[in-house]
């Protein structure tokens, strides 16, 4: 499989089409498409554009993807349930690879300068809890609960894109784009789960920046990082000694994480026993809270601002919506609008406000 063949294959998987379906929509035989994907033959320009349009991109993107050094379909860090169907997470993993290429094209024409830096730490040298503390210290974050985690991550150059995954069994996934990490987050999940997923993926970004084969160990390291980052032990331990669901519900309002995560944190920090933890989980299940917890809708929503910042920066360079779609490798404006806030808002850079950092794109 050559670069162009791998690009076509990855874009097809991301679109959810089978080889037979794409062949029919693009007006080619399945045998011809198989040869294209396996690098045995390159499609002519007209056929390439038809293939690209059918999978929601343009030929510029497929050609650009084929020129990326290394593997196009890089394995992604992913927070998913064990019951997530393989076809779903393969589609999402292909999707973030396509998104990685699109964001690379968009960022190539603007000066993208985050106010913080994204550290990379070896988990052998820095255990997850220590890595989490170092990141908080480097970003000069206030003590206590993390307010607007999305804004803090964006301030360090993290590109966060919300999408409907079509399944609640995958919460998010992440990769690096050159010097910038990218995270796709499931718009279906409530705020408390989004925050834990973002912190989990941040753990991967910080500790697992080098290409690795994902394992149970790396997932556990990311979860330990997330727990310490959102619920620092020295600050939350005194608050985890009570054992009622009502107490944990009140803590959810303060720390903006799920009741289940707080119960697990209490057990991990030794403030409740395994018996207490089991009893509390049974109480959650009896109330139907394991599937849908209360209070999640009361937590302040976190909306990524970097996509709008990128669009505004391109607008100041006189790009209109169609030109932005073309530049980003999207098939049309409608496809681009699923990722970027198009049509253009007022042409201005997103301003910093409040105590939380915002990422700005500078000309």
XYZ file of C-alpha atoms in Angstrom, residues 13-357:
345
model
C -12.888 3.809 6.798
C -13.418 7.212 8.425
C -16.533 7.774 6.303
C -17.993 4.428 7.345
C -18.216 3.148 3.774
C -17.391 -0.353 2.646
C -15.221 -0.837 -0.395
C -18.280 -1.844 -2.421
C -20.234 1.242 -1.313
C -17.425 3.652 -2.143
C -16.852 2.019 -5.520
C -20.525 2.434 -6.392
C -20.674 6.079 -5.256
C -17.468 6.979 -7.092
C -18.482 5.155 -10.277
C -15.602 2.674 -10.322
C -15.459 -1.085 -9.962
C -14.622 -2.623 -6.611
C -11.673 -4.352 -8.245
C -10.295 -0.985 -9.396
C -10.800 0.534 -5.940
C -8.976 -2.401 -4.368
C -6.013 -1.782 -6.670
C -6.012 1.912 -5.743
C -6.085 1.197 -2.008
C -3.346 -1.414 -2.257
C -1.078 0.900 -4.225
C -1.115 -1.261 -7.348
C -2.447 1.586 -9.443
C -3.043 5.330 -9.007
C -6.428 6.798 -9.969
C -6.481 9.517 -12.618
C -7.253 13.061 -11.331
C -10.967 12.880 -12.186
C -11.410 9.517 -10.464
C -9.434 10.710 -7.443
C -11.767 13.699 -7.075
C -14.801 11.393 -7.306
C -13.392 9.115 -4.624
C -12.551 12.079 -2.409
C -15.990 13.652 -2.759
C -17.682 10.360 -1.867
C -15.814 10.204 1.457
C -16.337 13.881 2.329
C -12.902 15.290 1.479
C -11.183 16.694 -1.599
C -8.322 15.361 -3.690
C -5.995 18.006 -2.216
C -6.323 16.329 1.177
C -5.730 12.810 -0.154
C -2.650 13.981 -2.014
C -1.391 15.833 1.057
C -1.987 12.784 3.279
C 0.014 10.647 0.876
C 3.018 12.938 1.407
C 2.990 12.705 5.224
C 6.175 11.137 6.555
C 5.577 7.852 8.328
C 2.308 5.987 8.583
C -0.844 7.863 7.640
C -3.088 5.684 9.807
C -1.276 6.176 13.111
C -2.709 4.387 16.136
C -4.677 6.743 18.378
C -4.978 6.848 22.133
C -8.620 6.107 22.851
C -10.840 6.013 25.905
C -13.442 3.383 25.098
C -15.452 0.726 26.822
C -14.511 -2.911 26.398
C -17.872 -3.471 24.685
C -17.249 -0.829 21.993
C -17.620 -2.549 18.594
C -14.346 -2.802 16.694
C -15.889 -1.242 13.579
C -16.828 1.865 15.585
C -13.406 2.533 17.079
C -11.668 1.718 13.790
C -13.874 4.297 12.061
C -13.088 6.866 14.744
C -9.374 6.107 14.657
C -9.385 6.601 10.885
C -11.402 9.778 11.438
C -8.835 11.358 13.726
C -6.118 10.555 11.188
C -8.096 12.420 8.520
C -8.745 15.260 10.975
C -5.030 15.380 11.796
C -4.256 15.989 8.112
C -6.999 18.621 7.810
C -5.791 20.557 10.833
C -2.212 20.419 9.538
C -3.351 22.112 6.320
C -5.303 24.811 8.166
C -2.485 25.568 10.590
C 0.055 25.788 7.765
C -1.094 29.284 6.772
C -1.548 30.924 10.179
C 0.772 31.684 13.062
C -0.552 29.418 15.815
C 1.060 30.409 19.120
C -0.409 28.960 22.315
C 0.359 30.771 25.557
C 1.450 27.606 27.404
C 3.534 24.626 26.343
C 2.554 20.974 26.362
C 5.119 19.044 28.421
C 6.155 15.501 27.536
C 7.253 13.304 30.433
C 8.550 9.740 30.531
C 6.212 7.696 32.781
C 9.189 5.594 33.878
C 10.907 8.667 35.264
C 7.733 10.507 36.308
C 4.896 8.371 37.742
C 1.412 9.516 36.614
C 0.546 11.337 39.846
C 3.834 13.260 39.725
C 3.396 14.043 36.021
C -0.059 15.493 36.750
C 1.334 17.707 39.505
C 4.147 18.928 37.255
C 1.716 19.896 34.479
C -0.482 21.823 36.900
C 2.590 23.585 38.286
C 4.017 24.388 34.838
C 0.709 25.885 33.718
C 0.483 27.801 37.027
C -2.993 26.513 37.691
C -4.817 27.605 40.858
C -5.288 25.183 43.737
C -8.507 23.183 43.931
C -10.896 21.993 41.206
C -9.931 22.630 37.582
C -12.236 25.275 36.167
C -12.674 25.030 32.391
C -10.261 22.216 31.656
C -10.885 22.719 27.930
C -9.501 26.270 28.052
C -6.391 25.176 29.945
C -5.641 22.435 27.422
C -6.248 24.778 24.494
C -3.871 27.273 26.060
C -1.135 24.645 25.629
C -1.867 24.147 21.930
C -4.251 21.215 22.223
C -6.818 21.144 19.407
C -10.122 19.846 20.782
C -12.849 18.947 18.296
C -16.310 17.807 19.387
C -18.171 15.322 17.203
C -21.110 12.973 17.540
C -19.458 9.549 17.485
C -22.753 7.772 16.861
C -22.055 5.610 19.905
C -21.814 6.295 23.657
C -19.185 3.568 24.072
C -16.230 5.669 22.933
C -15.633 8.890 24.849
C -12.606 10.366 23.089
C -9.310 9.774 21.322
C -6.105 11.698 20.736
C -3.000 12.030 18.546
C -0.198 14.502 17.939
C -0.110 16.813 14.885
C 3.508 17.819 14.499
C 3.933 20.077 17.568
C 0.255 20.075 18.543
C -1.901 17.318 20.059
C -5.427 16.815 18.789
C -8.372 15.343 20.677
C -11.728 14.257 19.286
C -14.348 14.231 22.043
C -17.793 12.617 21.880
C -20.430 15.352 22.006
C -22.967 12.816 23.296
C -21.394 12.398 26.728
C -22.202 14.671 29.716
C -19.799 17.318 30.999
C -18.389 15.245 33.863
C -17.436 12.415 31.508
C -16.028 14.871 28.963
C -13.772 16.356 31.613
C -12.491 12.977 32.766
C -11.956 11.954 29.141
C -10.038 15.166 28.384
C -7.832 14.654 31.438
C -7.333 11.003 30.459
C -6.264 11.962 26.943
C -4.057 14.705 28.382
C -2.308 11.978 30.347
C -1.648 10.069 27.128
C -0.424 13.230 25.396
C 1.958 14.096 28.212
C 3.260 10.602 29.011
C 2.859 8.690 25.747
C 3.915 11.188 23.081
C 6.094 8.631 21.307
C 4.339 6.077 19.073
C 3.522 3.063 21.249
C 1.407 -0.023 21.137
C -1.399 0.852 23.495
C -1.709 -1.461 26.464
C -3.602 -1.871 29.696
C -0.617 -0.300 31.434
C -0.723 2.876 29.343
C -4.489 3.149 29.897
C -4.041 2.751 33.638
C -1.284 5.378 33.639
C -3.555 7.814 31.787
C -6.378 7.205 34.255
C -4.070 7.722 37.256
C -2.882 10.978 35.674
C -6.477 12.124 35.121
C -7.471 11.354 38.710
C -4.559 13.322 40.188
C -4.936 16.180 37.695
C -8.655 16.706 38.399
C -8.689 15.564 42.047
C -5.258 16.236 43.610
C -4.757 13.839 46.505
C -3.542 16.376 49.056
C -6.557 18.608 48.431
C -9.409 16.128 48.027
C -8.458 13.385 50.505
C -9.950 15.146 53.566
C -13.260 15.518 51.682
C -13.565 11.807 50.834
C -14.026 10.378 54.310
C -17.831 10.385 54.373
C -19.543 7.427 52.760
C -22.998 8.578 51.675
C -24.138 9.082 48.101
C -25.461 12.513 49.066
C -21.992 13.587 50.145
C -20.448 12.377 46.886
C -23.190 14.179 44.944
C -22.262 17.434 46.681
C -18.606 16.822 45.832
C -19.588 16.337 42.191
C -20.873 19.910 42.109
C -17.566 21.170 43.470
C -15.032 19.009 41.614
C -17.101 18.599 38.402
C -16.381 14.894 38.018
C -18.792 11.976 38.229
C -19.954 10.425 41.485
C -18.480 7.127 40.280
C -15.080 8.772 39.729
C -15.188 10.287 43.222
C -16.015 6.907 44.775
C -13.130 5.290 42.895
C -10.806 8.114 43.963
C -11.831 7.663 47.609
C -11.023 3.969 47.413
C -7.698 4.545 45.655
C -6.689 7.070 48.336
C -7.662 4.672 51.114
C -10.451 6.746 52.659
C -13.050 4.026 52.011
C -12.699 0.248 51.921
C -13.434 -2.118 49.068
C -16.625 -3.069 50.881
C -17.653 0.597 51.058
C -16.890 1.031 47.366
C -18.943 -2.023 46.395
C -21.846 -0.874 48.536
C -21.806 2.603 47.000
C -21.687 1.216 43.472
C -24.661 -1.023 44.251
C -26.532 2.025 45.508
C -25.669 3.844 42.256
C -26.991 0.915 40.223
C -30.177 0.668 42.298
C -30.968 4.282 41.451
C -30.095 3.867 37.793
C -27.174 6.281 38.211
C -24.534 4.011 36.704
C -26.047 4.722 33.270
C -27.117 8.330 33.851
C -25.949 10.266 36.885
C -27.840 13.245 38.328
C -26.451 16.794 38.381
C -24.443 16.430 35.156
C -26.626 19.002 33.408
C -25.916 21.479 36.213
C -22.175 21.503 35.581
C -20.889 24.425 33.473
C -20.454 23.214 29.864
C -17.022 23.407 28.285
C -16.907 24.424 24.642
C -13.659 24.417 22.621
C -12.748 27.861 21.302
C -9.727 27.051 19.113
C -11.755 26.039 16.010
C -13.414 29.471 16.020
C -10.039 31.095 16.626
C -8.594 29.321 13.575
C -11.556 30.368 11.430
C -11.237 33.971 12.602
C -7.512 34.031 11.858
C -8.153 32.690 8.347
C -10.910 35.261 7.909
C -8.471 38.042 8.675
C -6.315 36.646 5.874
C -9.341 37.112 3.562
C -10.296 33.429 3.314
C -14.022 32.964 2.780
C -15.893 29.808 3.942
C -15.452 28.014 0.616
C -11.737 28.771 0.549
C -11.374 27.545 4.132
C -13.149 24.326 3.188
C -10.862 23.887 0.186
C -7.739 24.634 2.212
C -8.719 22.166 4.937
C -9.338 19.380 2.472
C -13.106 19.206 2.986
C -15.391 18.247 0.105
C -17.563 21.344 0.607
C -18.594 23.962 3.153
C -21.224 21.690 4.696
C -18.572 19.068 5.418
C -16.255 21.718 6.858
C -19.037 23.055 9.093
C -19.111 19.724 10.940
C -15.653 20.550 12.285
C -15.348 24.338 12.060
C -17.822 27.098 13.039
C -18.735 28.210 9.510
C -20.008 30.532 8.113
C -17.522 33.052 9.426
C -18.390 35.094 12.518
C -17.069 38.634 12.921
C -13.470 38.752 11.706
C -11.583 39.108 14.943
C -9.251 37.056 17.074
C -10.811 35.470 20.157
C -9.920 37.742 23.056
C -8.587 36.650 26.416
C -11.072 37.096 29.227
C -11.319 36.177 32.869
C -8.699 34.155 34.702
C -8.713 31.240 32.279
C -6.261 31.292 29.379
